[in-house]
Every structure is written in C-alpha cells, then in structure tokens.
C-alpha cells in the first residue's frame, strides 16, 4: 500500500476510537451531538480516502474521488461544534447563518457529485492517487469556503481558550483549538500557498485529520471534554432552578432567559431575547432593578416589585440583581433573579388562617420536636394545663403534662409505627391536680416527607366522665325502679287473683272443717271415728289447697331470682291458665287452649313468660267484662312459626285472642307505652303491656297487636326456638 493509504487507515482508526470514546462518556447536550456527527463525518471521509488509495484502477479511483466530494461537511461540523463548545448562544440570526452554511455545503457536495467542476479526475503519483483540480470558479469557491470556515473555527476556539478560567479548562480548550487549526493550516499550505509557488505536494488532508482526531481524543481523556464543562454545568443549573433568571445588558435589553423566566412572564425563551426590561417591570419599579447593584462577591440586593407578564397580568415578585463582568472586569450586564411571591403570599395567608383556627379552638394542640421538646401549644392547651403563657412551656419536655407515676410519652418512632394513636389517660396541671384527657397523636412531616415532630390533640374529658357517671347511676336507678314496677305489676295482677285464690282455698277448708266437726260429734256420742273414705277426702282437699298455694308462691317470686334455661312454651301456657281458670269460670268467660305438639324449646325464664301470658289473659278478661255474655271467649294458641333464624331454628308463636270490643287502630302502638291505659280510673297501672313488651324483647322476640273494633283483639308473640329442644321433645314423646 502507498503512504497515503496507510495515512487513511490510521485516520479511520483514530476517528473510530474517538467515536467510541465519545459514546462511552454518555455525553448529553447539543455540543456532544454535533461532536458525534463530526466524528462520523471524519470516519466516513477517512474510509473513502482509504478506498481511493487502495483502488487498483483509474476507473475505480475516479468513483472514490467523486464520492469524496462530501468533504465540506467536515469543516462545517467542526465550525458548528466550536460554536456550541464555546458557549455562543444560538440566536435567531445565528441559527439562520448555520442554515445558510449547511446549504452551501450541500450545494458544493452536489456540484462535486454531478459535475467535474471541483474534481476533474485522479492521477497516480508515487505517494498514491491524487485529485486533479481544475482552475475554475467552483474550485476557487470550494477552497475559499474551506479556508474561511476553518479560520473562523480556529478564531472562535482560541478566543474561548483565552477567556477560559482554571488550568484544566485552559488545557482542554487549547487542545481543541490546535486540533481545529491543524486541518486549516495543512489545507492552506498544500492546496493554496504551494500550488501558487509552482510546487506540487500530496494532499495531507487525511494526515491532518489523523492528528486532529488524536488531539480531540486527548482533550476527552486527559482534560475532561464532555465530562462536565463549566459552561455546560452553568447552562444545566440555570435551566433547572425554579427562580426566573434574566441577563440584562447595560442598555436594558434581555440577553438570556431561563425556562422559569419564560413561564413566569408567559412567553417563550426566544421571545424574551432582545426585549426591553421595561416591557415586564413597570418604570416606577425599574430603578430598583436597573441600579448598579451590589459589588461583585457581595450578597445580591433583594427588593419586592410588581412584574407584568406578556399578557398584562401583574405579579408580585422578589428581585435579586447581581452585576456580571467579563474576565477582564468589564461590566457586561446584570443578572436578575425573580421569585414569584404569589404562591408564597397564598401560603402565608393559609398559615395565618390555620394558626388562627388552632388558636381559637377549645381543644388543646401541642407540637413537640423529634427530641420530645415542646415547640408549640395553643392557648386552649396552655389554659387547660394551668399555665399563664406559652413561654412557660416552650422547650419543656412533653412529659411535663403527665403525672410522675405515668409512663414516658411515646417516642416519635413509636407514634410513626402506629400510624397515629388515640388513647385516654391522665394529665397533670401546673398546680399538680390530675384530670382525665383524650389524646390523639400523629406524625408531622416536612414537604420532603421527613419526620420533624409529633402533634397531639388534647381534650379535657372531665365533664364527659362526670356525665357518664351520672348516666350510669341513673341507669342503675332505672333498673331498680323497673324491677320494682315489674314486681308491683305482679302484685297488682296477684290482687286481681286474690278473690279466686281465696275461693279456691276456702272451698277445701270448709269441706275439711265440716268433715272434722262431724267426726268430733260422732266421737262425743261414742260412735266409731271417721272411716277411711272420709280421711281420703280430707287428704284430697288438703292437696288441692296446697297446689293453689304453690302456684301463687311460684308466680310472686322476684325477677332477680329468675333462672334462664330451656323452656317448654306449652308448659308455661298451662301453668298461666291454671291461675286464672277459676276466675274466668266465675265470670262466665270461656277459656280455649289450642297447643301444638312438638314445638321447639325457648331459651328464657319460665316465670317471666308466665307473667306475660297472665297479663294478656287478665287484659282480655277485663275487655270481655263489657261485652255480651254469649261472646265472652279467650283463646290461647301455640304453633310453629317461620324458619327465619340464621341457624335454621324455627320460631315459636303464642297467640292470645278475645272477642271483646277491640282497640282503635290509632292506639295499636300506644298500648305498649308505659302508664298508658284504656281502663277506667283507679283500675290498672298502665304498665302491663309495657312490661310484656320488655320481657319479650329480653327474650329476643317480638309482639304484635291485631284488633278490629267490635270483633276483638289478638296479641301475637314470636320467640326464637331451639331446634335441639324440638328434637329432644319429639324423642321423649
């Protein structure tokens, strides 16, 4: 291979390595993108030159030479990279200039590819294939273009090198400047100066590209190119901060604006450039902004002014201004930072409202920091604990509110793990007195989510505890009164039975008395004593009287002595009707019992259920006393109800019906109201049905009344049954 072929191969390898290094740095930003395009262009041209120098025929060499007409892209991309690397902001006119530049590049490339104006052909020399360039306008324009763009690139980079601060940054920019200068100087020497002197040398473009790639690689690896240059870092910081930033020239025009400034002023960044600062800050407030500002290095002056967005909306802003100077100390403008005070003022107003709300609430509020020290207590909390002012509590440990024997307050970590805590306990006042409180604690977090303390809401529940105690005492008194009323109702019902009981006992006693007197007279006359038949009759009469007494004794025992167990409803009905059967018979009232067999048992108190039935039968008897004799009838029925229990157990229904005058419909619910009665004055307490309903409720049942005027009344009691009892009853029967 020729020398130029080896040079093209070396250049290709150098650009390939440079491209790999640039990719490995994962560089961001426009400068890195342009640099990668420059590396791709350099690699492409080096490979094209390698193809040219290794061509075996003139025909093949002409093809490779024609394709190499895209060489103007390389200096154009290097110039573009120099602009971005040097931090020159792309204004509207600069963007237009770049478009023109790439248009010229494209035009020169098309001319070279489609005509022989730039490259007429190739010749074989000792060092390799050489381009034959005719002397015409196109060749002259291409040469001037390459030289001008190259010189502009060198000037931009060297100027940036002079202005750079810091030794590493200077070394970096010098490497870039030399890398840009080598192709320019080589091209001017081999394609400009030497041909004018009649000297012909091989084109050293590939060799210069190789050294350019080496210097740029050194700038990347040794001096941190694309790692994080001060310019790129500054641009990133300015774009990321939330405050609006403007760079205002000494003449008062906006030269730079960050995205926050565009959002605040309601315009695009490019729309702000070149605008007068007066367009956004009214002239009355302008001197505060456009003044000389603090000296370099001093704290920026901060003033509050009213800005105006592009749409005319007035915004309260806090403005800080700092003078900006060139490296040689020449003032170049003022950096203006604006902070929107609208949200701050709204947050301040909200904080004032919240503080006022907490201060006026009657519930105590205390905030302690992570160390357990009190940092705030509202007036209600201060007064609740007997302190004169908040100053007495600030800095005190939170356990100052607890009695000495109480446990230490929960730590911040404990409250956080419980996700809030509600509890009741005892707090102590400044004078040592103790009072009950209800406490609600939760975590206080910063905007970033960091735990900064604990807030506790404290409520004095002394009055509530006192009210609860009064309610408890009243409830106990009500229970005692209710028990007494139930017992009184039993006694009242017993009074209704007094005549019948006396009659039931008096009859056997009179018979016994007559038998005994007859026996005594017989003995006095010397006759034989009473026979066996007379004694049997006396014994039966005594048993009859004892049974009546036993029934009365079982009925009048107190409810507190009641025994809850499995109850046979039919047995309860039989016992209750036995007490009133004689009384009903004396009043010519027919008592009919229709008791279904195999009913489920009921869990309850048999005596209480007897009282329920007795009250209903006595009420029916009283209602029938005003009816016609032929219609005096009471029916007591039992039957199985619907299977509406969750466990599938059937219900037991007890019905007590009479043929009395009935109850008006509007009184159906009032009959269960305590002390309500339809009986005549002096007869009845008005508690019978109220007690009946209470006993039924205690047995988890329900009672309903069905009545039609002139046709009678029917009370229906439904009690939950026990399936096991029904099965046991069927087995025993």
PDB file of C-alpha atoms in Angstrom, residues 405-628:
ATOM      1  CA  UNK A 405     -46.039   7.827  88.057  1.00  0.00           C
ATOM      2  CA  UNK A 406     -47.152   7.825  84.412  1.00  0.00           C
ATOM      3  CA  UNK A 407     -45.057   6.219  81.703  1.00  0.00           C
ATOM      4  CA  UNK A 408     -42.902   8.385  79.447  1.00  0.00           C
ATOM      5  CA  UNK A 409     -44.632   9.849  76.365  1.00  0.00           C
ATOM      6  CA  UNK A 410     -44.437   7.758  73.227  1.00  0.00           C
ATOM      7  CA  UNK A 411     -41.401   8.434  71.071  1.00  0.00           C
ATOM      8  CA  UNK A 412     -41.611   9.751  67.535  1.00  0.00           C
ATOM      9  CA  UNK A 413     -40.726   6.310  66.155  1.00  0.00           C
ATOM     10  CA  UNK A 414     -43.482   4.653  68.219  1.00  0.00           C
ATOM     11  CA  UNK A 415     -46.121   7.131  67.041  1.00  0.00           C
ATOM     12  CA  UNK A 416     -44.951   6.721  63.437  1.00  0.00           C
ATOM     13  CA  UNK A 417     -45.136   2.914  63.647  1.00  0.00           C
ATOM     14  CA  UNK A 418     -48.725   3.123  64.942  1.00  0.00           C
ATOM     15  CA  UNK A 419     -49.793   5.455  62.111  1.00  0.00           C
ATOM     16  CA  UNK A 420     -51.498   7.765  64.593  1.00  0.00           C
ATOM     17  CA  UNK A 421     -52.655   6.967  68.109  1.00  0.00           C
ATOM     18  CA  UNK A 422     -55.895   7.591  70.035  1.00  0.00           C
ATOM     19  CA  UNK A 423     -55.904   6.956  73.770  1.00  0.00           C
ATOM     20  CA  UNK A 424     -57.309   8.133  77.099  1.00  0.00           C
ATOM     21  CA  UNK A 425     -55.256   8.854  80.190  1.00  0.00           C
ATOM     22  CA  UNK A 426     -54.485  11.342  82.913  1.00  0.00           C
ATOM     23  CA  UNK A 427     -52.694  14.682  82.562  1.00  0.00           C
ATOM     24  CA  UNK A 428     -51.449  16.940  85.336  1.00  0.00           C
ATOM     25  CA  UNK A 429     -51.876  20.697  85.653  1.00  0.00           C
ATOM     26  CA  UNK A 430     -49.213  23.123  86.797  1.00  0.00           C
ATOM     27  CA  UNK A 431     -50.633  23.044  90.350  1.00  0.00           C
ATOM     28  CA  UNK A 432     -50.369  19.253  90.453  1.00  0.00           C
ATOM     29  CA  UNK A 433     -54.057  18.437  90.033  1.00  0.00           C
ATOM     30  CA  UNK A 434     -54.858  15.492  87.770  1.00  0.00           C
ATOM     31  CA  UNK A 435     -57.653  15.369  85.197  1.00  0.00           C
ATOM     32  CA  UNK A 436     -58.749  12.821  82.563  1.00  0.00           C
ATOM     33  CA  UNK A 437     -57.927  13.528  78.914  1.00  0.00           C
ATOM     34  CA  UNK A 438     -58.413  12.032  75.475  1.00  0.00           C
ATOM     35  CA  UNK A 439     -55.255  12.262  73.341  1.00  0.00           C
ATOM     36  CA  UNK A 440     -54.852  11.945  69.561  1.00  0.00           C
ATOM     37  CA  UNK A 441     -51.239  11.937  68.320  1.00  0.00           C
ATOM     38  CA  UNK A 442     -49.801  11.816  64.832  1.00  0.00           C
ATOM     39  CA  UNK A 443     -46.596  12.499  62.940  1.00  0.00           C
ATOM     40  CA  UNK A 444     -45.673  15.913  61.471  1.00  0.00           C
ATOM     41  CA  UNK A 445     -43.695  15.703  58.224  1.00  0.00           C
ATOM     42  CA  UNK A 446     -41.860  18.253  56.109  1.00  0.00           C
ATOM     43  CA  UNK A 447     -42.606  18.768  52.413  1.00  0.00           C
ATOM     44  CA  UNK A 448     -39.845  16.289  51.643  1.00  0.00           C
ATOM     45  CA  UNK A 449     -41.559  13.670  53.804  1.00  0.00           C
ATOM     46  CA  UNK A 450     -39.029  13.809  56.652  1.00  0.00           C
ATOM     47  CA  UNK A 451     -40.432  13.343  60.165  1.00  0.00           C
ATOM     48  CA  UNK A 452     -39.943  16.571  62.128  1.00  0.00           C
ATOM     49  CA  UNK A 453     -42.141  16.070  65.190  1.00  0.00           C
ATOM     50  CA  UNK A 454     -45.390  14.908  66.759  1.00  0.00           C
ATOM     51  CA  UNK A 455     -48.673  16.818  67.065  1.00  0.00           C
ATOM     52  CA  UNK A 456     -51.030  15.868  69.904  1.00  0.00           C
ATOM     53  CA  UNK A 457     -54.635  16.993  70.287  1.00  0.00           C
ATOM     54  CA  UNK A 458     -55.707  17.006  73.949  1.00  0.00           C
ATOM     55  CA  UNK A 459     -59.337  17.078  75.095  1.00  0.00           C
ATOM     56  CA  UNK A 460     -60.332  17.513  78.745  1.00  0.00           C
ATOM     57  CA  UNK A 461     -62.975  14.826  79.338  1.00  0.00           C
ATOM     58  CA  UNK A 462     -63.697  15.614  82.992  1.00  0.00           C
ATOM     59  CA  UNK A 463     -67.249  16.749  82.251  1.00  0.00           C
ATOM     60  CA  UNK A 464     -67.803  13.767  79.980  1.00  0.00           C
ATOM     61  CA  UNK A 465     -66.620  11.365  82.664  1.00  0.00           C
ATOM     62  CA  UNK A 466     -68.907  13.078  85.183  1.00  0.00           C
ATOM     63  CA  UNK A 467     -71.841  12.857  82.774  1.00  0.00           C
ATOM     64  CA  UNK A 468     -71.087   9.182  82.118  1.00  0.00           C
ATOM     65  CA  UNK A 469     -71.084   8.518  85.872  1.00  0.00           C
ATOM     66  CA  UNK A 470     -74.415  10.301  86.238  1.00  0.00           C
ATOM     67  CA  UNK A 471     -75.852   8.284  83.360  1.00  0.00           C
ATOM     68  CA  UNK A 472     -74.572   5.068  84.955  1.00  0.00           C
ATOM     69  CA  UNK A 473     -76.188   5.934  88.278  1.00  0.00           C
ATOM     70  CA  UNK A 474     -79.431   6.895  86.556  1.00  0.00           C
ATOM     71  CA  UNK A 475     -79.353   3.639  84.624  1.00  0.00           C
ATOM     72  CA  UNK A 476     -78.890   1.649  87.821  1.00  0.00           C
ATOM     73  CA  UNK A 477     -81.689   3.586  89.460  1.00  0.00           C
ATOM     74  CA  UNK A 478     -83.877   2.980  86.421  1.00  0.00           C
ATOM     75  CA  UNK A 479     -83.140  -0.731  86.589  1.00  0.00           C
ATOM     76  CA  UNK A 480     -84.072  -0.783  90.255  1.00  0.00           C
ATOM     77  CA  UNK A 481     -87.248   1.206  89.559  1.00  0.00           C
ATOM     78  CA  UNK A 482     -88.087  -1.014  86.607  1.00  0.00           C
ATOM     79  CA  UNK A 483     -87.683  -4.102  88.763  1.00  0.00           C
ATOM     80  CA  UNK A 484     -89.879  -2.579  91.395  1.00  0.00           C
ATOM     81  CA  UNK A 485     -92.507  -1.679  88.785  1.00  0.00           C
ATOM     82  CA  UNK A 486     -92.453  -5.204  87.425  1.00  0.00           C
ATOM     83  CA  UNK A 487     -92.867  -6.597  90.895  1.00  0.00           C
ATOM     84  CA  UNK A 488     -95.634  -4.081  91.564  1.00  0.00           C
ATOM     85  CA  UNK A 489     -97.379  -5.197  88.396  1.00  0.00           C
ATOM     86  CA  UNK A 490     -97.067  -8.781  89.584  1.00  0.00           C
ATOM     87  CA  UNK A 491     -98.633  -7.848  92.894  1.00  0.00           C
ATOM     88  CA  UNK A 492    -101.353  -5.926  91.090  1.00  0.00           C
ATOM     89  CA  UNK A 493    -102.052  -8.976  88.990  1.00  0.00           C
ATOM     90  CA  UNK A 494    -101.981 -11.060  92.155  1.00  0.00           C
ATOM     91  CA  UNK A 495    -104.545  -8.718  93.658  1.00  0.00           C
ATOM     92  CA  UNK A 496    -106.790  -9.442  90.689  1.00  0.00           C
ATOM     93  CA  UNK A 497    -106.494 -13.129  91.585  1.00  0.00           C
ATOM     94  CA  UNK A 498    -106.992 -12.686  95.314  1.00  0.00           C
ATOM     95  CA  UNK A 499    -110.724 -13.450  95.244  1.00  0.00           C
ATOM     96  CA  UNK A 500    -110.247 -16.533  93.098  1.00  0.00           C
ATOM     97  CA  UNK A 501    -107.386 -17.802  95.266  1.00  0.00           C
ATOM     98  CA  UNK A 502    -109.381 -17.214  98.424  1.00  0.00           C
ATOM     99  CA  UNK A 503    -112.323 -19.065  96.857  1.00  0.00           C
ATOM    100  CA  UNK A 504    -110.093 -21.939  95.734  1.00  0.00           C
ATOM    101  CA  UNK A 505    -108.627 -22.339  99.240  1.00  0.00           C
ATOM    102  CA  UNK A 506    -111.831 -21.613 101.149  1.00  0.00           C
ATOM    103  CA  UNK A 507    -113.809 -24.426  99.472  1.00  0.00           C
ATOM    104  CA  UNK A 508    -111.491 -27.295 100.572  1.00  0.00           C
ATOM    105  CA  UNK A 509    -111.051 -25.729 104.014  1.00  0.00           C
ATOM    106  CA  UNK A 510    -114.834 -25.589 104.579  1.00  0.00           C
ATOM    107  CA  UNK A 511    -115.163 -29.183 103.454  1.00  0.00           C
ATOM    108  CA  UNK A 512    -112.354 -30.239 105.815  1.00  0.00           C
ATOM    109  CA  UNK A 513    -113.953 -28.262 108.647  1.00  0.00           C
ATOM    110  CA  UNK A 514    -117.368 -29.929 108.111  1.00  0.00           C
ATOM    111  CA  UNK A 515    -115.805 -33.407 107.982  1.00  0.00           C
ATOM    112  CA  UNK A 516    -113.794 -32.790 111.155  1.00  0.00           C
ATOM    113  CA  UNK A 517    -116.823 -31.411 113.063  1.00  0.00           C
ATOM    114  CA  UNK A 518    -118.915 -34.428 112.027  1.00  0.00           C
ATOM    115  CA  UNK A 519    -116.193 -36.779 113.237  1.00  0.00           C
ATOM    116  CA  UNK A 520    -115.912 -34.951 116.608  1.00  0.00           C
ATOM    117  CA  UNK A 521    -119.678 -35.172 117.203  1.00  0.00           C
ATOM    118  CA  UNK A 522    -119.616 -38.859 116.379  1.00  0.00           C
ATOM    119  CA  UNK A 523    -116.799 -39.454 118.871  1.00  0.00           C
ATOM    120  CA  UNK A 524    -118.651 -37.468 121.537  1.00  0.00           C
ATOM    121  CA  UNK A 525    -121.684 -39.733 121.058  1.00  0.00           C
ATOM    122  CA  UNK A 526    -119.408 -42.729 121.475  1.00  0.00           C
ATOM    123  CA  UNK A 527    -119.724 -43.700 117.850  1.00  0.00           C
ATOM    124  CA  UNK A 528    -116.936 -45.080 115.714  1.00  0.00           C
ATOM    125  CA  UNK A 529    -114.345 -42.430 114.322  1.00  0.00           C
ATOM    126  CA  UNK A 530    -114.108 -41.325 110.724  1.00  0.00           C
ATOM    127  CA  UNK A 531    -113.702 -44.064 108.202  1.00  0.00           C
ATOM    128  CA  UNK A 532    -111.050 -44.496 105.587  1.00  0.00           C
ATOM    129  CA  UNK A 533    -113.170 -42.845 102.896  1.00  0.00           C
ATOM    130  CA  UNK A 534    -113.574 -39.661 104.972  1.00  0.00           C
ATOM    131  CA  UNK A 535    -109.805 -39.416 105.542  1.00  0.00           C
ATOM    132  CA  UNK A 536    -109.093 -39.813 101.813  1.00  0.00           C
ATOM    133  CA  UNK A 537    -111.485 -36.954 101.031  1.00  0.00           C
ATOM    134  CA  UNK A 538    -109.785 -34.744 103.625  1.00  0.00           C
ATOM    135  CA  UNK A 539    -106.345 -35.539 102.146  1.00  0.00           C
ATOM    136  CA  UNK A 540    -107.509 -34.656  98.618  1.00  0.00           C
ATOM    137  CA  UNK A 541    -108.890 -31.353  99.846  1.00  0.00           C
ATOM    138  CA  UNK A 542    -105.595 -30.522 101.582  1.00  0.00           C
ATOM    139  CA  UNK A 543    -103.601 -31.354  98.420  1.00  0.00           C
ATOM    140  CA  UNK A 544    -105.887 -29.142  96.371  1.00  0.00           C
ATOM    141  CA  UNK A 545    -105.327 -26.186  98.698  1.00  0.00           C
ATOM    142  CA  UNK A 546    -101.537 -26.812  98.732  1.00  0.00           C
ATOM    143  CA  UNK A 547    -101.419 -26.812  94.927  1.00  0.00           C
ATOM    144  CA  UNK A 548    -103.145 -23.427  94.780  1.00  0.00           C
ATOM    145  CA  UNK A 549    -100.721 -22.008  97.350  1.00  0.00           C
ATOM    146  CA  UNK A 550     -97.720 -23.401  95.422  1.00  0.00           C
ATOM    147  CA  UNK A 551     -98.895 -21.790  92.183  1.00  0.00           C
ATOM    148  CA  UNK A 552     -99.209 -18.424  93.863  1.00  0.00           C
ATOM    149  CA  UNK A 553     -95.814 -18.764  95.563  1.00  0.00           C
ATOM    150  CA  UNK A 554     -94.009 -19.550  92.297  1.00  0.00           C
ATOM    151  CA  UNK A 555     -95.603 -16.625  90.498  1.00  0.00           C
ATOM    152  CA  UNK A 556     -94.765 -13.907  93.044  1.00  0.00           C
ATOM    153  CA  UNK A 557     -91.038 -14.617  93.367  1.00  0.00           C
ATOM    154  CA  UNK A 558     -88.810 -11.698  92.305  1.00  0.00           C
ATOM    155  CA  UNK A 559     -87.347 -11.398  88.775  1.00  0.00           C
ATOM    156  CA  UNK A 560     -83.779 -11.214  90.181  1.00  0.00           C
ATOM    157  CA  UNK A 561     -84.105 -14.784  91.233  1.00  0.00           C
ATOM    158  CA  UNK A 562     -85.193 -15.885  87.754  1.00  0.00           C
ATOM    159  CA  UNK A 563     -83.424 -18.844  86.198  1.00  0.00           C
ATOM    160  CA  UNK A 564     -82.663 -18.774  82.458  1.00  0.00           C
ATOM    161  CA  UNK A 565     -82.835 -22.129  80.761  1.00  0.00           C
ATOM    162  CA  UNK A 566     -84.709 -24.253  78.245  1.00  0.00           C
ATOM    163  CA  UNK A 567     -88.414 -23.532  78.497  1.00  0.00           C
ATOM    164  CA  UNK A 568     -91.352 -25.585  77.214  1.00  0.00           C
ATOM    165  CA  UNK A 569     -93.848 -22.980  75.973  1.00  0.00           C
ATOM    166  CA  UNK A 570     -96.851 -25.313  76.279  1.00  0.00           C
ATOM    167  CA  UNK A 571     -95.987 -25.929  79.946  1.00  0.00           C
ATOM    168  CA  UNK A 572     -95.785 -22.165  80.545  1.00  0.00           C
ATOM    169  CA  UNK A 573     -99.214 -21.666  78.935  1.00  0.00           C
ATOM    170  CA  UNK A 574    -100.727 -24.452  81.027  1.00  0.00           C
ATOM    171  CA  UNK A 575     -99.315 -23.013  84.274  1.00  0.00           C
ATOM    172  CA  UNK A 576    -100.508 -19.476  83.488  1.00  0.00           C
ATOM    173  CA  UNK A 577    -104.062 -20.511  82.531  1.00  0.00           C
ATOM    174  CA  UNK A 578    -104.373 -22.643  85.674  1.00  0.00           C
ATOM    175  CA  UNK A 579    -104.060 -19.497  87.783  1.00  0.00           C
ATOM    176  CA  UNK A 580    -106.986 -17.744  86.097  1.00  0.00           C
ATOM    177  CA  UNK A 581    -109.197 -20.657  85.074  1.00  0.00           C
ATOM    178  CA  UNK A 582    -111.468 -20.468  88.152  1.00  0.00           C
ATOM    179  CA  UNK A 583    -111.670 -16.670  87.919  1.00  0.00           C
ATOM    180  CA  UNK A 584    -112.696 -16.848  84.269  1.00  0.00           C
ATOM    181  CA  UNK A 585    -115.199 -19.559  85.008  1.00  0.00           C
ATOM    182  CA  UNK A 586    -116.819 -17.449  87.737  1.00  0.00           C
ATOM    183  CA  UNK A 587    -117.198 -14.626  85.206  1.00  0.00           C
ATOM    184  CA  UNK A 588    -118.659 -16.940  82.597  1.00  0.00           C
ATOM    185  CA  UNK A 589    -115.696 -16.491  80.247  1.00  0.00           C
ATOM    186  CA  UNK A 590    -114.815 -19.437  78.101  1.00  0.00           C
ATOM    187  CA  UNK A 591    -111.099 -20.300  78.000  1.00  0.00           C
ATOM    188  CA  UNK A 592    -109.974 -22.305  74.963  1.00  0.00           C
ATOM    189  CA  UNK A 593    -106.428 -23.737  74.630  1.00  0.00           C
ATOM    190  CA  UNK A 594    -105.036 -24.990  71.340  1.00  0.00           C
ATOM    191  CA  UNK A 595    -101.438 -26.105  71.978  1.00  0.00           C
ATOM    192  CA  UNK A 596     -99.435 -27.567  69.095  1.00  0.00           C
ATOM    193  CA  UNK A 597     -97.291 -30.615  69.836  1.00  0.00           C
ATOM    194  CA  UNK A 598     -93.556 -30.936  69.145  1.00  0.00           C
ATOM    195  CA  UNK A 599     -92.774 -27.228  69.415  1.00  0.00           C
ATOM    196  CA  UNK A 600     -89.125 -26.121  69.653  1.00  0.00           C
ATOM    197  CA  UNK A 601     -87.931 -25.072  73.064  1.00  0.00           C
ATOM    198  CA  UNK A 602     -87.173 -21.464  74.008  1.00  0.00           C
ATOM    199  CA  UNK A 603     -84.207 -20.101  75.938  1.00  0.00           C
ATOM    200  CA  UNK A 604     -85.581 -17.857  78.687  1.00  0.00           C
ATOM    201  CA  UNK A 605     -87.201 -17.536  82.126  1.00  0.00           C
ATOM    202  CA  UNK A 606     -90.401 -19.511  82.596  1.00  0.00           C
ATOM    203  CA  UNK A 607     -91.737 -17.253  85.362  1.00  0.00           C
ATOM    204  CA  UNK A 608     -91.302 -14.106  83.238  1.00  0.00           C
ATOM    205  CA  UNK A 609     -93.078 -15.768  80.336  1.00  0.00           C
ATOM    206  CA  UNK A 610     -95.897 -16.846  82.676  1.00  0.00           C
ATOM    207  CA  UNK A 611     -96.271 -13.205  83.673  1.00  0.00           C
ATOM    208  CA  UNK A 612     -96.536 -12.219  80.001  1.00  0.00           C
ATOM    209  CA  UNK A 613     -99.363 -14.674  79.414  1.00  0.00           C
ATOM    210  CA  UNK A 614    -101.078 -13.809  82.685  1.00  0.00           C
ATOM    211  CA  UNK A 615    -101.065 -10.078  81.849  1.00  0.00           C
ATOM    212  CA  UNK A 616    -102.506 -10.723  78.368  1.00  0.00           C
ATOM    213  CA  UNK A 617    -105.232 -13.055  79.717  1.00  0.00           C
ATOM    214  CA  UNK A 618    -106.190 -10.624  82.504  1.00  0.00           C
ATOM    215  CA  UNK A 619    -106.371  -7.764  79.967  1.00  0.00           C
ATOM    216  CA  UNK A 620    -108.581  -9.928  77.751  1.00  0.00           C
ATOM    217  CA  UNK A 621    -110.794 -10.740  80.756  1.00  0.00           C
ATOM    218  CA  UNK A 622    -111.178  -7.034  81.558  1.00  0.00           C
ATOM    219  CA  UNK A 623    -112.089  -6.286  77.931  1.00  0.00           C
ATOM    220  CA  UNK A 624    -114.700  -9.070  77.866  1.00  0.00           C
ATOM    221  CA  UNK A 625    -116.492  -7.853  81.000  1.00  0.00           C
ATOM    222  CA  UNK A 626    -118.054  -5.097  78.878  1.00  0.00           C
ATOM    223  CA  UNK A 627    -119.114  -7.489  76.103  1.00  0.00           C
ATOM    224  CA  UNK A 628    -122.215  -9.610  75.631  1.00  0.00           C
TER     225      UNK A 628
END
